[in-house]
C-alpha cells in the first residue's frame, strides 16, 4: 500500500468528528483513548462522562450535522473547481455522518469522480463510499463499472486491489455480469502479482455465491486448481477457499485438487515453524491454510484410487494427532486455539471418511482428554465431535468408555449448551448394554434440566426406552415416570406410542393396567397421565378387577375424580372410558349411567361432551349385551409403521444432527424388539357421528386408517349403530383408532 503523505490528514474531518464527540452523543460510549487530551491511556477503557442530557445532546448533534451537510452541499453545488483533496474530505464527512445513523442523499457522484483520481487516498475513499452507500440497483453502477474496468486494466496492483475489493463488497448481479469473465483471467494470469491473485480469488468466490450461474468454471478449472501449488501461501489460502466452494457444487471438475491438497497439507504439517516463518502463528505453521485444506478434503471420499495419496493423507492425520499429544510450545491461548483448530478439523475429516479404525479410535481418545478440559469451548467441541464418532462401527465402543465422564458433565457442567451436547452424546452412545443406565441418568437430569431442552430430552428418553426395551414392564415404568417428571413436555406422540405398544403386547397389558392405576392414586396427576390411564383402564381394567383394591367401582371412581380437573379433549376420552367400563363391568352400569345422565353432562356447554354423553347413555340403555360387546370390543393390534417420535425429534433438531444417528448407527446386536416402528391406526367398530374431538385421531397421528385382520368389519359396525339409533347409513370407510375408544 502506498504511503500516506502528511497533507492527507484531513484536519477539517478531524475537527468535525471531535465536535460530534464532544457533544456527548453517538452510536455508543466514547472512551478516553479516542481523545487527544488524554496522552496516557489507562490499561482498560474509561467511559467519558456525558456533559449534557441525552435529549439535548441529540438535538445538538442533529443541529451540528445539518449545518455540516448544508456546507458540504453548497461546496458541491457552488464551487465547480473543487480539488481532489476537498472532495475526499467532504465525502469522508458524509461517510462518517452515515455511519452515525443519518441518511445521505447526495455526494454519490462526487465519490464516483474520485475513482478517476490517480492518487491512492482519493481513489480509496471513493471506493469506500461506494462500497458502503451505493445500492446494488443504483443508476450509478454503470459509471462505477467503467471506472473499475479502467483500474483492472491499468495493471497497477494497488488500483486493481481496490477495484476487486469494491466488486466483492457490492457483489451485485450487474457487476457479476460485467466482471465474471475478467476476474478469472486476472487470477490465472502469469504476470499477476500475488496480492492481486488473493483479491481476485476471494472476489470470484463472492460473485459465485451471489450469482453462481454467471461464473463459468470449465475454462479455467485446471489452472485454478494448480494455484494450490503456488509458492505464496496467501494465494494458496485464497484459492483453497474458492476451490472448496466450487467443489461442493461441481465435485468432478475439481477432483484433481485432492492430490494437490494432500501434498500441500503434508508439507505444512511436517515442516518446522521456522520453515514457514511468515505464516507461523504462535508456533503453529499456517493454521488457517491447514484448516481450509482439511475442509476441502471433506468434499471427497478417501482417495482409494491412489494408494500413495491415501497413505500420505493418513500420515498427515497421524502427525496432527501426534502433535496434539506434545507439550505446548507456548502458554498463550492463541497457540492452543490454533493448534486445536487444526486438530478438530483433522478429526472431522477422519470422521467423514470413516474408513480408518485406528485413526477413529485415536481421535476418540484425544477427544476424551478434552472432556475434562478447563476450557468450556473445548469440552463443547469434544462432546459434539464424539456424537458423530458414536455413529461409526469402528469407534462406537471407544466412545462408550467415556460414559461416566459424560454423565458427570451432565450433572456438574455450568454451561447449558455443554449439558445439551452431553445429552446428545449419551443418546448417540446408547445401545442395549447401557440403555437402562443412560435412560435413568436422563430422567434424573430431566428434573432440573433447562426448560428449553426438556421436550428434546423427553423425546430421546421415549425413543431409547422403546428401542432398547427387552422387558416392556421397564418401558411402561419409564414412560409413566417421564410423564410424572415432565408431563408438560410430553407430546402427544409419546403417550400415543405407549398405548400402541401396550395394545400390541399381551404380556404387558396387565402390568400396564396395574401400574397406571397405582400412578393415578397420586393427589396430583398430570393430564397426560389421566389420558393414558383412561385409555388403558378402559381397555384392560378387567385384568386387575379381581383385586379388591382395584375393583371396577374403585377404578371408575378413581378416573372420575380427575374428570373435572381435565380439559375438554381429556374429558371426552374419559367418557369413552366410561362406556367401555359398561361393557367390561355390567355391575357398575347404573353408576355410570347416573354420571352420564347428570345435568353437568347432558347440558354441558361443550357440544362435543354433551353429544357423547347423550349417545353413550342411549347406547347403554337400548343396546343388548351382544351389541355392546361387538361395538365396544377390545382394540385390535396396530399395524407397524415408522415411529413418529423419531420423526418429531428429527424435525426439532433439524437435518444432519444427532437425531439422524438413528438412521446411520450400525447395530451389531439383534434387531429391535419392537422393530423400531410405530403401529398405524386400524379400522374400528364405532363410528361417531358427532363433531370431531379437538384431539381427533388419537393414535392415528393424521395417517389414513388401514384395516386389521383382527378388526371387525366397518360396514357391520355401522349397521349395528344404524339399528340402535335408527340413523341413516354411514360411510363404509373406517375411522381412526380414537373413534373406537374416545368416541
XYZ file of C-alpha atoms in Angstrom:
743
model
C 0.000 0.000 0.000
C 1.443 3.424 -0.884
C 2.499 5.697 1.920
C 0.096 8.417 3.049
C 1.551 11.892 2.900
C 1.226 14.441 5.705
C -1.196 16.509 3.690
C -3.714 13.669 3.649
C -4.532 14.108 7.329
C -7.776 15.993 6.546
C -7.780 18.368 9.535
C -11.316 19.550 8.765
C -12.619 15.997 9.111
C -10.797 15.543 12.428
C -12.303 18.786 13.781
C -15.821 17.740 12.712
C -15.504 14.319 14.340
C -14.157 15.939 17.512
C -17.123 18.341 17.596
C -19.577 15.464 17.357
C -17.838 13.500 20.088
C -17.671 16.492 22.405
C -21.452 16.730 22.249
C -21.531 13.522 24.286
C -23.657 11.517 21.879
C -23.063 8.887 19.280
C -23.758 5.291 18.484
C -22.118 4.026 21.671
C -19.960 5.032 24.660
C -16.872 7.012 23.792
C -13.654 6.268 25.566
C -10.747 8.361 26.723
C -8.393 6.655 24.259
C -10.080 8.424 21.358
C -9.375 11.882 22.784
C -6.066 13.627 22.250
C -6.458 15.327 25.636
C -5.579 12.015 27.295
C -1.968 11.314 26.303
C -1.508 8.483 28.820
C -4.033 5.750 28.197
C -5.290 3.597 31.071
C -4.998 -0.201 30.720
C -8.791 -0.551 30.389
C -11.279 1.735 28.592
C -12.612 4.536 30.777
C -16.051 5.857 29.778
C -16.168 9.600 29.184
C -18.751 11.489 31.221
C -21.657 12.998 29.314
C -21.895 16.719 29.897
C -25.447 17.091 28.579
C -28.713 15.273 28.956
C -29.349 12.703 26.175
C -32.195 14.704 24.647
C -30.279 17.974 24.406
C -27.149 16.200 23.200
C -29.081 14.533 20.398
C -30.578 17.834 19.334
C -27.140 19.442 19.362
C -25.734 16.612 17.254
C -28.501 16.915 14.665
C -28.020 20.669 14.531
C -24.253 20.321 14.001
C -24.713 17.624 11.345
C -27.355 19.638 9.446
C -25.016 22.616 9.456
C -22.203 20.468 8.048
C -24.495 18.884 5.420
C -25.569 22.330 4.255
C -21.942 23.400 3.968
C -20.978 20.267 2.007
C -23.983 20.633 -0.301
C -23.085 24.244 -1.039
C -19.481 23.277 -1.752
C -20.558 20.550 -4.180
C -23.040 22.796 -5.967
C -21.318 26.166 -5.851
C -17.650 25.551 -6.346
C -17.156 23.604 -9.535
C -13.387 23.658 -9.171
C -13.102 21.536 -6.022
C -9.777 19.759 -5.915
C -9.410 16.071 -5.143
C -8.395 16.707 -1.537
C -11.555 18.722 -0.812
C -13.794 16.158 -2.491
C -12.154 13.406 -0.477
C -12.591 15.347 2.768
C -16.274 16.107 2.176
C -17.018 12.558 1.023
C -15.351 11.284 4.219
C -17.584 13.571 6.283
C -20.650 12.203 4.507
C -19.481 8.686 5.195
C -18.990 9.442 8.894
C -22.450 11.045 9.122
C -23.963 7.957 7.503
C -22.210 5.710 9.998
C -23.755 7.770 12.810
C -27.155 6.671 11.514
C -28.215 9.625 9.373
C -29.461 9.368 5.794
C -27.269 10.655 2.978
C -28.991 11.573 -0.297
C -26.190 13.352 -2.160
C -22.460 13.119 -2.768
C -22.590 9.853 -4.691
C -21.439 11.405 -7.970
C -18.529 13.144 -6.241
C -17.481 9.760 -4.839
C -17.645 8.252 -8.330
C -15.496 11.110 -9.625
C -12.847 10.243 -7.029
C -12.432 6.844 -8.747
C -10.753 8.539 -11.704
C -8.083 10.115 -9.494
C -4.517 8.881 -9.731
C -3.950 9.379 -6.003
C -4.360 6.309 -3.872
C -6.043 8.032 -0.905
C -8.644 9.740 -3.092
C -9.425 6.560 -5.018
C -9.576 4.623 -1.761
C -12.157 6.986 -0.224
C -14.211 6.852 -3.416
C -14.320 3.054 -3.392
C -15.048 3.027 0.348
C -18.022 5.390 -0.046
C -19.396 3.325 -2.934
C -18.987 0.040 -1.056
C -20.924 1.381 1.916
C -23.554 3.722 0.468
C -24.235 2.784 -3.142
C -27.113 0.386 -3.620
C -26.584 -2.545 -5.968
C -29.501 -1.258 -8.080
C -28.198 2.306 -8.266
C -28.179 4.170 -11.578
C -24.503 4.903 -10.977
C -23.481 1.244 -11.254
C -22.586 1.613 -14.947
C -20.324 4.578 -14.245
C -18.755 2.664 -11.381
C -18.247 -0.386 -13.598
C -16.423 1.745 -16.181
C -14.084 3.091 -13.503
C -13.487 -0.428 -12.205
C -12.674 -1.665 -15.718
C -10.125 1.085 -16.111
C -8.453 0.153 -12.832
C -8.442 -3.569 -13.635
C -6.788 -2.908 -16.971
C -4.254 -0.458 -15.517
C -2.065 -3.314 -14.220
C -1.386 -1.142 -11.173
C -1.635 -3.721 -8.347
C -2.836 -1.162 -5.803
C -5.647 0.122 -8.023
C -6.553 -3.418 -9.086
C -6.839 -4.430 -5.442
C -9.174 -1.509 -4.674
C -11.357 -2.356 -7.677
C -11.574 -6.049 -6.736
C -12.485 -5.182 -3.148
C -15.282 -2.929 -4.371
C -16.696 -5.660 -6.625
C -16.678 -8.101 -3.732
C -18.280 -5.631 -1.324
C -21.104 -4.589 -3.669
C -21.495 -8.017 -5.274
C -24.443 -7.022 -7.445
C -25.629 -9.152 -10.336
C -24.794 -6.380 -12.770
C -21.208 -6.395 -11.532
C -21.131 -10.177 -11.835
C -22.286 -9.897 -15.448
C -19.619 -7.298 -16.152
C -16.623 -8.939 -14.444
C -17.306 -12.683 -14.089
C -15.235 -13.311 -17.203
C -12.462 -10.824 -16.458
C -11.606 -11.794 -12.876
C -10.681 -15.447 -13.646
C -8.258 -14.214 -16.306
C -6.604 -11.945 -13.755
C -6.470 -14.826 -11.285
C -4.678 -17.305 -13.558
C -2.512 -14.825 -15.464
C 1.179 -15.494 -15.009
C 2.165 -11.843 -14.537
C -0.431 -11.038 -11.868
C 1.062 -10.099 -8.521
C 0.374 -12.366 -5.558
C -1.647 -9.767 -3.627
C -3.910 -9.242 -6.632
C -4.336 -13.012 -7.076
C -5.525 -13.248 -3.489
C -8.060 -10.478 -4.015
C -9.171 -11.945 -7.354
C -9.784 -15.391 -5.839
C -11.881 -14.012 -2.985
C -13.727 -11.632 -5.305
C -14.601 -14.515 -7.622
C -15.787 -16.500 -4.597
C -18.121 -13.641 -3.659
C -19.562 -13.429 -7.166
C -20.050 -17.194 -7.294
C -22.007 -17.112 -4.054
C -24.294 -14.322 -5.252
C -24.638 -15.302 -8.931
C -23.404 -18.886 -9.469
C -24.991 -19.116 -12.907
C -22.765 -16.321 -14.228
C -19.448 -17.813 -13.104
C -18.420 -20.430 -15.670
C -15.727 -22.744 -14.348
C -14.940 -25.064 -17.268
C -12.466 -22.785 -18.996
C -10.112 -22.185 -16.078
C -10.716 -25.102 -13.685
C -7.331 -26.809 -14.053
C -5.381 -23.560 -13.761
C -7.201 -22.544 -10.595
C -6.587 -25.986 -9.079
C -2.873 -25.630 -9.758
C -2.846 -22.496 -7.598
C -2.652 -24.951 -4.685
C 0.984 -25.398 -5.726
C 1.699 -21.659 -5.688
C 4.737 -20.613 -3.711
C 2.851 -17.778 -2.000
C 0.785 -19.234 0.855
C -1.591 -16.267 0.788
C -2.549 -17.180 -2.768
C -2.944 -20.838 -1.760
C -5.192 -19.875 1.149
C -7.475 -17.733 -1.006
C -7.539 -20.333 -3.791
C -8.438 -23.083 -1.306
C -11.484 -21.114 -0.145
C -12.593 -20.680 -3.755
C -11.971 -24.317 -4.746
C -13.790 -25.660 -1.674
C -16.954 -23.740 -2.548
C -16.764 -24.695 -6.217
C -16.083 -28.358 -5.393
C -19.217 -28.569 -3.257
C -21.297 -27.827 -6.362
C -19.112 -29.466 -9.012
C -17.022 -32.166 -7.303
C -15.991 -33.969 -10.506
C -14.494 -30.852 -12.095
C -12.197 -30.240 -9.124
C -11.368 -33.836 -8.267
C -7.714 -33.279 -9.153
C -7.448 -30.869 -6.224
C -7.372 -33.794 -3.753
C -3.816 -34.906 -4.510
C -2.549 -31.315 -4.574
C -4.308 -30.529 -1.276
C -2.806 -33.617 0.370
C 0.638 -32.700 -0.932
C 0.390 -29.133 0.352
C -1.013 -30.291 3.700
C 1.830 -32.778 4.067
C 4.402 -30.057 3.519
C 2.769 -27.883 6.177
C 2.311 -30.436 8.969
C 5.793 -31.922 8.543
C 7.551 -28.576 8.420
C 9.130 -26.823 11.368
C 7.729 -23.490 12.483
C 10.851 -21.763 11.167
C 10.261 -23.084 7.639
C 7.065 -21.073 7.265
C 8.130 -18.120 9.330
C 5.820 -15.577 7.688
C 2.799 -17.859 8.099
C 3.514 -19.351 11.513
C 1.048 -18.316 14.192
C 2.291 -18.862 17.729
C 4.453 -21.850 16.716
C 1.680 -23.396 14.600
C 2.589 -23.384 10.881
C -0.129 -21.953 8.619
C -3.117 -22.967 10.781
C -5.710 -21.205 8.610
C -4.477 -22.836 5.437
C -4.326 -26.245 7.158
C -7.954 -25.934 8.260
C -9.077 -24.894 4.765
C -7.228 -27.802 3.133
C -8.804 -30.272 5.573
C -12.231 -28.846 4.762
C -11.545 -29.163 1.049
C -10.695 -32.843 1.523
C -14.078 -33.354 3.228
C -15.735 -32.690 -0.133
C -14.420 -36.035 -1.406
C -14.309 -39.675 -0.241
C -10.980 -41.229 0.785
C -8.598 -41.280 -2.208
C -8.851 -45.036 -2.776
C -7.723 -44.848 -6.419
C -4.238 -43.695 -5.462
C -2.753 -45.648 -2.507
C 0.199 -43.255 -2.331
C -2.059 -40.219 -1.828
C -4.156 -42.094 0.715
C -1.076 -43.177 2.616
C 0.266 -39.640 2.621
C -3.068 -38.305 3.915
C -3.130 -40.919 6.673
C 0.405 -39.910 7.604
C -0.663 -36.250 7.786
C -3.594 -37.053 10.063
C -1.415 -39.219 12.308
C 1.113 -36.394 12.534
C -1.590 -33.932 13.582
C -2.825 -36.348 16.264
C 0.753 -36.892 17.451
C 1.392 -33.150 17.728
C -1.724 -32.823 19.884
C -0.004 -35.052 22.458
C 3.165 -32.954 22.542
C 3.706 -30.413 25.334
C 2.579 -26.913 24.292
C 5.310 -24.687 22.900
C 3.661 -21.611 24.348
C 1.351 -20.843 27.262
C -0.501 -18.249 25.199
C -4.132 -19.014 24.430
C -3.513 -18.174 20.764
C -1.171 -21.147 20.491
C -3.687 -23.609 21.898
C -6.509 -22.139 19.804
C -4.569 -22.506 16.546
C -3.331 -25.984 17.444
C -6.796 -27.198 18.425
C -8.414 -25.676 15.333
C -6.231 -27.849 13.112
C -6.790 -30.870 15.360
C -10.594 -30.634 15.352
C -10.693 -30.168 11.586
C -8.477 -33.229 11.178
C -10.831 -35.201 13.426
C -13.771 -34.005 11.323
C -12.024 -35.382 8.226
C -11.328 -38.700 9.994
C -14.999 -38.965 10.963
C -16.142 -38.005 7.482
C -14.009 -40.667 5.801
C -14.940 -43.276 8.433
C -12.534 -45.783 6.917
C -9.524 -45.963 9.237
C -10.368 -47.766 12.517
C -7.034 -46.864 14.082
C -7.473 -43.143 13.370
C -11.071 -43.175 14.586
C -10.127 -44.747 17.927
C -7.198 -42.367 18.340
C -9.464 -39.415 17.570
C -11.945 -40.660 20.166
C -9.227 -40.981 22.803
C -7.962 -37.494 22.018
C -11.461 -36.055 22.342
C -11.886 -37.930 25.616
C -8.988 -35.937 27.050
C -10.825 -32.727 26.229
C -13.987 -33.775 28.094
C -12.447 -32.619 31.381
C -10.517 -29.659 29.998
C -10.867 -26.367 31.834
C -11.855 -24.578 28.609
C -15.615 -24.705 28.078
C -15.312 -24.409 24.296
C -13.062 -27.463 24.121
C -15.467 -29.524 26.209
C -18.327 -28.472 23.956
C -16.452 -29.301 20.746
C -15.275 -32.632 22.140
C -18.825 -33.676 23.027
C -20.116 -32.544 19.647
C -17.443 -34.464 17.711
C -17.921 -37.597 19.817
C -21.626 -37.554 18.969
C -20.645 -38.144 15.364
C -17.973 -40.680 16.270
C -20.590 -42.715 18.127
C -22.321 -43.482 14.831
C -19.255 -45.267 13.437
C -18.990 -49.010 13.911
C -15.228 -48.614 14.349
C -15.336 -46.110 17.209
C -18.686 -46.722 18.930
C -17.151 -48.958 21.599
C -14.344 -46.460 22.196
C -16.901 -43.678 22.742
C -18.786 -45.824 25.281
C -15.712 -45.980 27.523
C -16.251 -42.309 28.360
C -19.813 -42.735 29.601
C -19.016 -41.910 33.231
C -17.244 -38.696 32.236
C -20.202 -37.633 30.104
C -22.684 -38.404 32.886
C -20.556 -36.355 35.280
C -20.595 -33.456 32.799
C -24.366 -33.687 32.691
C -24.509 -33.297 36.474
C -21.808 -30.683 37.075
C -21.441 -28.605 33.906
C -22.464 -24.963 34.325
C -22.986 -24.124 30.668
C -26.389 -25.258 29.404
C -25.109 -25.704 25.836
C -22.450 -28.141 27.065
C -25.063 -30.054 29.061
C -27.201 -30.282 25.944
C -24.282 -31.736 23.991
C -23.756 -34.232 26.824
C -27.385 -35.338 26.438
C -26.824 -35.689 22.693
C -23.743 -37.834 23.277
C -25.487 -40.093 25.779
C -28.268 -40.554 23.243
C -25.750 -41.340 20.488
C -23.697 -43.841 22.504
C -26.724 -45.707 23.861
C -27.150 -49.389 22.992
C -28.586 -52.458 24.696
C -25.677 -52.767 27.100
C -26.102 -49.341 28.691
C -29.656 -48.275 27.818
C -31.101 -48.569 31.322
C -28.224 -46.603 32.862
C -28.428 -43.813 30.287
C -32.220 -43.540 30.466
C -32.052 -43.380 34.267
C -29.453 -40.593 34.128
C -31.517 -38.643 31.598
C -34.594 -38.953 33.798
C -32.623 -37.713 36.801
C -31.307 -34.765 34.828
C -34.756 -34.008 33.448
C -35.973 -32.906 36.889
C -33.531 -29.977 36.893
C -32.963 -29.516 33.148
C -33.388 -26.154 31.463
C -36.863 -25.639 30.123
C -35.566 -25.005 26.601
C -34.298 -28.590 26.179
C -36.815 -30.575 28.219
C -39.005 -31.526 25.275
C -35.987 -32.808 23.365
C -34.842 -34.900 26.338
C -38.352 -36.326 26.701
C -38.346 -37.423 23.064
C -34.917 -39.017 23.391
C -35.853 -40.900 26.556
C -39.024 -42.181 24.886
C -37.102 -43.341 21.808
C -34.344 -45.070 23.793
C -36.789 -46.713 26.203
C -38.712 -48.240 23.321
C -35.763 -49.090 21.100
C -33.763 -50.943 23.736
C -36.552 -52.327 25.944
C -36.001 -56.050 26.457
C -38.522 -56.046 29.297
C -41.528 -53.914 28.387
C -42.539 -53.512 32.006
C -39.434 -51.310 32.264
C -40.638 -49.373 29.232
C -44.049 -48.724 30.812
C -42.432 -47.628 34.083
C -40.087 -45.303 32.199
C -42.813 -43.558 30.207
C -45.064 -43.110 33.251
C -42.096 -41.711 35.158
C -41.419 -39.432 32.207
C -44.970 -38.088 32.360
C -44.672 -37.589 36.119
C -41.416 -35.630 35.871
C -42.072 -33.546 32.757
C -45.703 -34.012 31.814
C -45.983 -30.590 30.190
C -43.246 -31.543 27.741
C -44.567 -34.995 26.848
C -46.009 -34.554 23.384
C -48.973 -36.498 22.074
C -46.671 -38.734 20.037
C -45.095 -40.091 23.237
C -48.248 -41.143 25.074
C -49.860 -42.314 21.831
C -46.883 -44.613 21.437
C -47.032 -46.211 24.869
C -50.707 -47.036 24.310
C -49.951 -48.603 20.942
C -47.213 -50.785 22.424
C -49.386 -51.907 25.330
C -52.197 -52.832 22.935
C -49.794 -54.743 20.690
C -48.177 -56.757 23.512
C -50.411 -59.074 25.527
C -47.692 -59.789 28.086
C -47.564 -56.207 29.328
C -51.250 -55.268 29.357
C -51.993 -56.438 32.904
C -48.847 -54.812 34.279
C -49.638 -51.563 32.466
C -53.176 -51.502 33.895
C -51.888 -52.156 37.429
C -49.097 -49.576 37.166
C -51.237 -46.806 35.714
C -53.934 -47.494 38.336
C -51.362 -47.012 41.086
C -49.982 -43.871 39.423
C -53.437 -42.297 39.224
C -53.826 -42.547 43.006
C -51.381 -39.687 43.488
C -53.122 -36.497 44.673
C -51.820 -34.515 41.685
C -51.614 -36.250 38.320
C -50.617 -34.684 35.043
C -53.341 -34.654 32.437
C -51.288 -36.822 30.089
C -51.219 -39.495 32.793
C -55.005 -39.257 33.060
C -55.253 -39.782 29.296
C -53.023 -42.848 29.421
C -54.865 -44.160 32.464
C -58.293 -43.652 30.913
C -57.284 -45.426 27.732
C -55.505 -48.390 29.342
C -58.062 -48.973 32.111
C -60.886 -48.677 29.594
C -59.283 -51.412 27.527
C -57.645 -53.645 30.155
C -59.146 -52.668 33.508
C -60.747 -56.110 33.681
C -57.259 -57.664 34.059
C -56.868 -56.104 37.529
C -60.541 -56.079 38.574
C -60.114 -59.304 40.568
C -58.110 -57.468 43.238
C -60.454 -55.834 45.778
C -58.123 -52.828 45.885
C -58.765 -52.214 42.158
C -62.371 -53.312 41.812
C -64.428 -51.936 38.896
C -66.135 -49.321 41.072
C -62.819 -48.160 42.542
C -61.342 -47.860 39.046
C -64.309 -45.810 37.890
C -64.307 -43.535 40.941
C -60.563 -43.004 40.568
C -60.921 -41.907 36.942
C -63.985 -39.802 37.597
C -62.234 -37.972 40.438
C -59.915 -36.488 37.791
C -62.720 -35.619 35.369
C -63.453 -32.064 36.486
C -59.767 -31.110 36.541
C -59.163 -32.001 32.894
C -59.546 -30.212 29.576
C -62.371 -30.942 27.146
C -60.399 -33.437 24.978
C -59.424 -35.443 28.064
C -62.976 -35.398 29.390
C -64.141 -36.724 26.036
C -61.651 -39.578 26.340
C -62.829 -40.352 29.893
C -66.450 -40.505 28.739
C -65.336 -43.099 26.196
C -63.614 -44.993 29.023
C -66.881 -44.965 30.972
C -68.855 -46.573 28.125
C -66.074 -49.145 27.840
C -66.491 -49.851 31.575
C -70.187 -50.591 30.992
C -69.148 -53.353 28.598
C -66.356 -54.659 30.853
C -68.205 -54.338 34.185
C -72.006 -54.588 33.825
C -72.354 -54.444 37.633
C -71.419 -50.717 37.710
C -73.641 -49.809 34.744
C -76.201 -47.894 36.882
C -73.459 -45.796 38.498
C -72.006 -44.820 35.137
C -75.441 -44.117 33.688
C -76.139 -41.763 36.585
C -72.997 -39.833 35.696
C -73.931 -39.728 32.014
C -77.483 -38.693 32.939
C -76.387 -35.804 35.174
C -77.085 -32.233 34.123
C -73.383 -31.498 34.007
C -73.120 -33.944 31.106
C -76.451 -33.776 29.256
C -76.469 -29.979 29.423
C -72.768 -29.419 29.095
C -71.817 -26.167 27.415
C -69.398 -28.046 25.180
C -71.328 -29.652 22.319
C -68.820 -32.492 21.985
C -69.151 -33.617 25.604
C -72.919 -33.164 25.562
C -73.360 -35.264 22.436
C -71.062 -38.008 23.714
C -72.989 -38.207 26.985
C -76.344 -38.393 25.160
C -75.192 -41.022 22.663
C -73.353 -43.172 25.221
C -76.329 -43.065 27.592
C -78.677 -44.051 24.756
C -76.337 -46.815 23.614
C -76.056 -48.283 27.117
C -79.833 -48.133 27.629
C -81.088 -49.626 24.347
C -78.343 -51.893 23.017
C -78.235 -55.511 24.086
C -75.199 -57.026 25.723
C -74.188 -58.675 22.441
C -74.327 -55.385 20.572
C -72.342 -53.635 23.314
C -69.739 -56.399 23.262
C -69.388 -56.046 19.498
C -69.358 -52.251 19.349
C -67.064 -51.798 22.372
C -64.792 -54.771 21.948
C -61.104 -54.589 22.735
C -58.807 -52.711 20.354
C -57.086 -54.967 17.799
C -53.282 -54.808 17.369
C -51.929 -51.898 15.385
C -50.037 -52.450 12.123
C -46.439 -51.263 12.298
C -45.109 -48.072 10.756
C -42.262 -45.627 11.261
C -42.003 -44.093 14.705
C -43.488 -40.614 14.759
C -41.451 -39.819 17.892
C -38.214 -40.183 15.944
C -39.638 -38.078 13.126
C -40.577 -35.367 15.632
C -37.073 -35.382 17.113
C -35.526 -35.022 13.643
C -37.852 -32.137 12.883
C -36.963 -30.422 16.149
C -33.207 -30.871 15.758
C -33.042 -30.268 12.007
C -31.241 -32.321 9.330
C -27.713 -33.667 9.753
C -27.855 -33.631 13.552
C -27.600 -36.197 16.285
C -31.227 -37.134 15.657
C -30.140 -38.686 12.384
C -27.921 -41.151 14.221
C -30.897 -43.475 14.463
C -30.686 -43.897 10.708
C -26.911 -44.220 10.455
C -25.878 -46.163 13.547
C -24.935 -49.713 12.623
C -26.494 -52.130 15.093
C -24.307 -55.133 15.868
C -26.891 -56.683 18.170
C -30.120 -58.400 17.285
C -32.951 -56.493 15.702
C -35.117 -54.197 17.789
C -37.669 -55.957 19.975
C -40.423 -53.726 18.732
C -38.990 -53.229 15.287
C -38.422 -49.533 15.919
C -41.639 -48.809 14.141
C -44.966 -47.431 15.173
C -48.351 -49.021 14.621
C -50.693 -47.404 12.183
C -54.322 -46.738 13.071
C -56.793 -49.509 12.418
C -60.390 -49.647 11.351
C -62.651 -49.530 14.378
C -66.018 -50.788 15.414
C -67.551 -47.499 16.490
C -68.392 -44.752 14.058
C -69.003 -41.463 15.842
C -71.363 -39.118 14.106
C -70.881 -36.021 16.250
C -68.482 -33.109 15.937
C -64.841 -34.284 15.783
C -62.984 -34.014 19.056
C -60.170 -31.451 19.388
C -57.821 -34.387 19.903
C -59.195 -36.331 16.985
C -57.191 -39.209 15.545
C -55.918 -40.174 18.974
C -53.494 -42.797 17.817
C -53.671 -42.329 14.079
C -51.482 -39.201 14.080
C -53.149 -37.986 10.959
C -52.430 -41.089 8.894
C -55.167 -42.780 6.892
C -56.627 -45.778 8.656
C -55.998 -49.269 7.417
C -57.885 -52.438 8.082
C -56.535 -55.004 10.504
C -57.217 -58.724 10.298
C -58.381 -58.678 13.891
C -60.712 -55.713 13.491
C -64.405 -56.179 12.846
C -65.734 -55.074 9.508
C -66.569 -51.403 9.368
C -69.771 -51.976 7.482
C -71.028 -54.408 10.122
C -70.272 -51.953 12.900
C -72.038 -49.205 11.042
C -75.086 -51.409 10.565
C -75.235 -52.156 14.287
C -75.220 -48.471 15.145
C -77.842 -47.793 12.497
C -80.086 -50.400 14.104
C -79.622 -48.935 17.558
C -80.108 -45.279 16.730
C -82.361 -45.718 13.684
C -79.982 -43.391 11.872
C -79.159 -43.183 8.224
C -76.486 -45.497 6.884
C -72.896 -44.492 7.447
C -69.976 -44.425 5.016
C -68.248 -47.729 4.616
C -64.757 -46.443 5.416
C -63.484 -46.939 8.946
C -62.297 -44.161 11.176
C -59.085 -43.607 13.127
C -58.368 -45.512 16.269
C -59.523 -42.752 18.586
C -63.079 -43.157 17.408
C -63.108 -46.733 18.670
C -62.294 -45.531 22.144
C -62.710 -41.807 22.511
C -65.990 -41.687 20.598
